[in-house]
Amino acid sequence: GENVEQHPSTLSVQEGDSAVIKCTYSDSASNYFPWYKQELGKGPQLIIDIRSNVGEKKDQRIAVTLNKTAKHFSLHITETQPEDSAVYFCAAGLGNQFYFGTGTSLTVIP
Amino acid sequence: DTGVSQDPRHKITKRGQNVTFRCDPISEHNRLYWYRQTLGQGPEFLTYFQNEAQLEKSRLLSDRFSAERPKGSFSTLEIQRTEQGDSAMYLCASSLIGGGEKLFFGSGTQLSVL
């Protein structure tokens, strides 16, 4: 099956700075890469996704990049705000299954 | 609220008891998934349904676990003879075939087995 690794496990940034979270996957057949934000006591919320035929996608302060050759993808959050503090998960979609990374706990310091 | 709904939000039970969780997906979503999440980990796939058919089960899903989705609407996940290792957040998600594989999660049921 697929194996998704995510780094770093924790990340602290000053408000207004950028945050970058990186993930690698093992199965070159994976073709869909969503990112989820999970706040305490809540389920994961889809924030952005990218398909294997696209190299980059942006939505306001959030962007995702995908390098299929290297099998890695990254989440970029610019101009971070305290409300961005949460746990972020990457995932790789293969068929009808989704394989998640172990999460990154992001803290934005005001 | 038209999101994925899960009930109960929290469940505390004693080892050996049976528990049942319910998930109501987003209406018209024909795929429904169950995931398990432990502290500090990402969600792990348990099983999924397309309409009322259970199409795939993870090897994580032991014989003590059973899931149903009668009539292709809500789903239930039952755990029999609970063990302390079953303590986790049980997440339900739904998606729409042709909807771009986007998974929408509920808030989960936190199970604690004492």
Coordinates of C-alpha atoms in Angstrom, one line a residue:
Chain A
G1 CA 0.0 0.0 0.0
E2 CA 0.8 3.7 0.0
N3 CA 3.1 5.2 2.7
V4 CA 2.9 9.0 3.4
E5 CA 5.5 10.8 5.4
Q6 CA 5.0 14.3 6.7
H7 CA 7.4 16.8 8.2
P8 CA 7.8 18.6 10.5
S9 CA 5.6 17.2 13.2
T10 CA 5.5 20.6 15.0
L11 CA 6.0 24.1 13.6
S12 CA 5.9 27.5 15.3
V13 CA 5.9 30.7 13.3
Q14 CA 5.4 34.3 14.1
E15 CA 2.2 35.9 12.9
G16 CA 2.6 37.2 9.4
D17 CA 5.4 34.7 8.5
S18 CA 5.0 31.8 6.1
A19 CA 4.7 28.2 7.0
V20 CA 5.7 25.2 4.9
I21 CA 4.7 21.6 5.5
K22 CA 6.2 18.8 3.3
C23 CA 5.0 15.3 2.5
T24 CA 6.4 12.4 0.5
Y25 CA 4.5 9.4 -0.9
S26 CA 5.6 6.1 -2.1
D27 CA 3.2 4.8 -4.7
S28 CA 3.6 6.6 -8.0
A29 CA 0.0 5.5 -8.9
S30 CA -1.4 8.0 -6.3
N31 CA -3.1 10.8 -8.2
Y32 CA -5.0 13.0 -5.7
F33 CA -3.4 14.9 -2.9
P34 CA -5.7 16.8 -0.4
W35 CA -4.7 18.8 2.7
Y36 CA -6.8 18.8 5.8
K37 CA -6.9 21.2 8.8
Q38 CA -8.0 19.7 12.1
E39 CA -8.9 21.8 15.1
L40 CA -9.2 20.4 18.6
G41 CA -12.3 18.2 19.0
K42 CA -13.3 18.5 15.3
G43 CA -13.0 16.3 12.3
P44 CA -10.5 17.1 9.5
Q45 CA -11.6 19.9 7.2
L46 CA -10.5 19.9 3.5
I47 CA -8.6 23.2 2.8
I48 CA -7.0 22.5 -0.6
D49 CA -6.3 19.7 -3.0
I50 CA -4.3 19.0 -6.1
R51 CA -4.4 16.3 -8.7
S52 CA -1.4 14.6 -10.3
N53 CA -1.8 16.4 -13.6
V54 CA -1.3 19.8 -11.9
G55 CA 2.0 21.2 -10.5
E56 CA 0.7 24.0 -8.3
K57 CA -2.6 25.3 -7.0
K58 CA -3.3 28.5 -5.0
D59 CA -6.3 29.6 -3.0
Q60 CA -5.8 33.0 -1.3
R61 CA -3.1 32.5 1.4
I62 CA -2.8 28.8 0.8
A63 CA -0.9 27.0 -2.0
V64 CA 0.1 23.5 -2.7
T65 CA 2.9 22.2 -5.0
L66 CA 3.4 18.7 -6.3
N67 CA 6.5 17.2 -7.7
K68 CA 5.5 13.8 -9.2
T69 CA 9.0 12.8 -10.2
A70 CA 10.3 13.2 -6.6
K71 CA 6.9 12.1 -5.2
H72 CA 6.6 14.9 -2.8
F73 CA 4.1 17.7 -2.2
S74 CA 4.0 20.7 0.0
L75 CA 1.6 23.1 1.7
H76 CA 2.5 26.8 1.9
I77 CA 0.6 29.2 4.1
T78 CA 1.5 32.9 3.7
E79 CA 0.8 35.8 6.1
T80 CA -0.1 33.4 8.9
Q81 CA -2.7 34.3 11.4
P82 CA -3.4 33.0 14.9
E83 CA -6.5 31.2 13.5
D84 CA -4.3 29.1 11.3
S85 CA -3.1 27.3 14.4
A86 CA -4.2 23.7 14.1
V87 CA -3.0 20.3 13.0
Y88 CA -2.5 19.9 9.3
F89 CA -2.6 16.5 7.5
C90 CA -1.6 15.7 4.0
A91 CA -3.0 12.7 2.2
A92 CA -2.4 10.7 -1.0
G93 CA -5.4 9.2 -2.8
L94 CA -5.0 5.9 -4.5
G95 CA -8.2 4.4 -6.0
N96 CA -10.9 4.7 -3.4
Q97 CA -8.5 4.9 -0.5
F98 CA -6.8 7.9 1.1
Y99 CA -3.5 7.5 3.1
F100 CA -2.8 10.2 5.6
G101 CA 0.4 11.6 7.0
T102 CA 1.0 11.8 10.7
G103 CA 0.2 15.5 11.0
T104 CA 1.9 18.8 11.6
S105 CA 0.9 20.8 14.6
L106 CA 1.2 24.5 13.6
T107 CA 1.3 27.2 16.1
V108 CA 1.1 30.9 15.0
I109 CA 2.5 33.1 17.7
P110 CA 0.7 36.6 17.8
Chain B
D1 CA -26.5 21.9 8.8
T2 CA -25.9 19.8 5.7
G3 CA -22.5 18.4 6.8
V4 CA -21.6 14.9 7.9
S5 CA -23.2 14.2 11.3
Q6 CA -21.9 11.6 13.8
D7 CA -23.5 10.4 17.0
P8 CA -22.6 10.2 19.8
R9 CA -19.7 12.7 20.1
H10 CA -18.2 10.9 23.1
K11 CA -18.7 7.4 24.4
I12 CA -17.2 5.9 27.5
T13 CA -17.6 2.2 28.0
K14 CA -16.2 -0.7 30.0
R15 CA -14.0 -3.3 28.4
G16 CA -16.1 -6.1 27.0
Q17 CA -19.1 -4.0 26.3
N18 CA -20.5 -3.5 22.8
V19 CA -20.8 0.0 21.3
T20 CA -22.5 1.3 18.2
F21 CA -21.9 4.6 16.4
R22 CA -24.0 6.3 13.8
C23 CA -23.0 8.4 10.8
D24 CA -25.3 10.5 8.6
P25 CA -23.4 11.5 5.5
I26 CA -24.1 14.6 3.4
S27 CA -27.3 13.9 1.5
E28 CA -26.8 12.6 -2.0
H29 CA -23.2 11.5 -1.2
N30 CA -23.1 7.9 -2.3
R31 CA -19.7 7.0 -0.8
L32 CA -19.3 6.7 3.0
Y33 CA -16.0 5.9 4.8
W34 CA -15.0 5.0 8.3
Y35 CA -11.6 6.0 9.7
R36 CA -10.0 5.6 13.0
Q37 CA -7.6 8.2 14.5
T38 CA -5.4 7.8 17.5
L39 CA -3.6 10.6 19.3
G40 CA -0.8 12.1 17.2
Q41 CA -1.7 10.1 14.1
G42 CA -3.5 10.7 10.9
P43 CA -6.8 9.0 10.1
E44 CA -6.5 5.3 9.2
F45 CA -8.9 3.7 6.8
L46 CA -11.3 1.1 8.1
T47 CA -13.9 0.5 5.5
Y48 CA -16.0 2.2 2.8
F49 CA -19.4 1.8 1.2
Q50 CA -20.7 2.7 -2.2
N51 CA -24.4 3.1 -1.7
E52 CA -25.4 0.1 0.5
A53 CA -22.5 -2.1 -0.7
Q54 CA -19.5 -2.5 1.6
L55 CA -16.7 -2.5 -1.0
E56 CA -13.5 -2.6 0.9
K57 CA -12.3 -3.4 4.4
S58 CA -9.0 -2.7 6.0
R59 CA -7.1 -5.5 7.8
L60 CA -7.4 -3.2 10.8
L61 CA -11.1 -4.1 10.9
S62 CA -11.1 -7.2 13.1
D63 CA -14.0 -9.6 13.4
R64 CA -15.2 -7.6 16.4
F65 CA -16.0 -4.7 14.1
S66 CA -19.0 -4.6 11.8
A67 CA -20.3 -1.8 9.7
E68 CA -23.6 -1.4 7.8
R69 CA -25.2 1.1 5.6
P70 CA -28.8 0.0 5.0
K71 CA -30.6 1.6 2.1
G72 CA -27.4 3.5 1.3
S73 CA -28.1 6.4 3.7
F74 CA -26.8 6.5 7.2
S75 CA -24.2 4.0 8.5
T76 CA -23.5 2.3 11.8
L77 CA -20.2 1.0 13.1
E78 CA -20.5 -1.6 15.9
I79 CA -17.6 -2.8 18.0
Q80 CA -18.3 -5.9 20.0
R81 CA -16.4 -6.9 23.2
T82 CA -14.5 -3.7 23.3
E83 CA -10.8 -3.7 24.3
Q84 CA -8.7 -0.8 25.6
G85 CA -6.9 -0.7 22.3
D86 CA -10.1 0.3 20.6
S87 CA -9.9 3.7 22.3
A88 CA -9.7 6.2 19.5
M89 CA -11.6 8.8 17.5
Y90 CA -13.8 7.2 14.9
L91 CA -14.4 9.4 12.0
C92 CA -16.9 9.1 9.2
A93 CA -16.5 10.8 5.9
S94 CA -18.6 10.9 2.7
S95 CA -18.0 11.8 -0.9
L96 CA -19.9 12.0 -4.2
I97 CA -18.9 9.8 -7.1
G98 CA -17.9 12.3 -9.8
G99 CA -17.4 14.9 -7.2
G100 CA -13.7 14.9 -7.5
E101 CA -12.9 12.5 -4.7
K102 CA -13.3 15.2 -2.1
L103 CA -13.8 13.7 1.3
F104 CA -15.9 15.5 3.9
F105 CA -15.4 14.4 7.5
G106 CA -17.7 14.5 10.5
S107 CA -16.6 15.6 13.9
G108 CA -16.0 12.1 15.0
T109 CA -17.0 9.9 18.0
Q110 CA -14.4 9.8 20.7
L111 CA -14.4 6.3 22.3
S112 CA -12.8 5.6 25.6
V113 CA -12.6 2.0 26.8
L114 CA -11.9 1.7 30.5

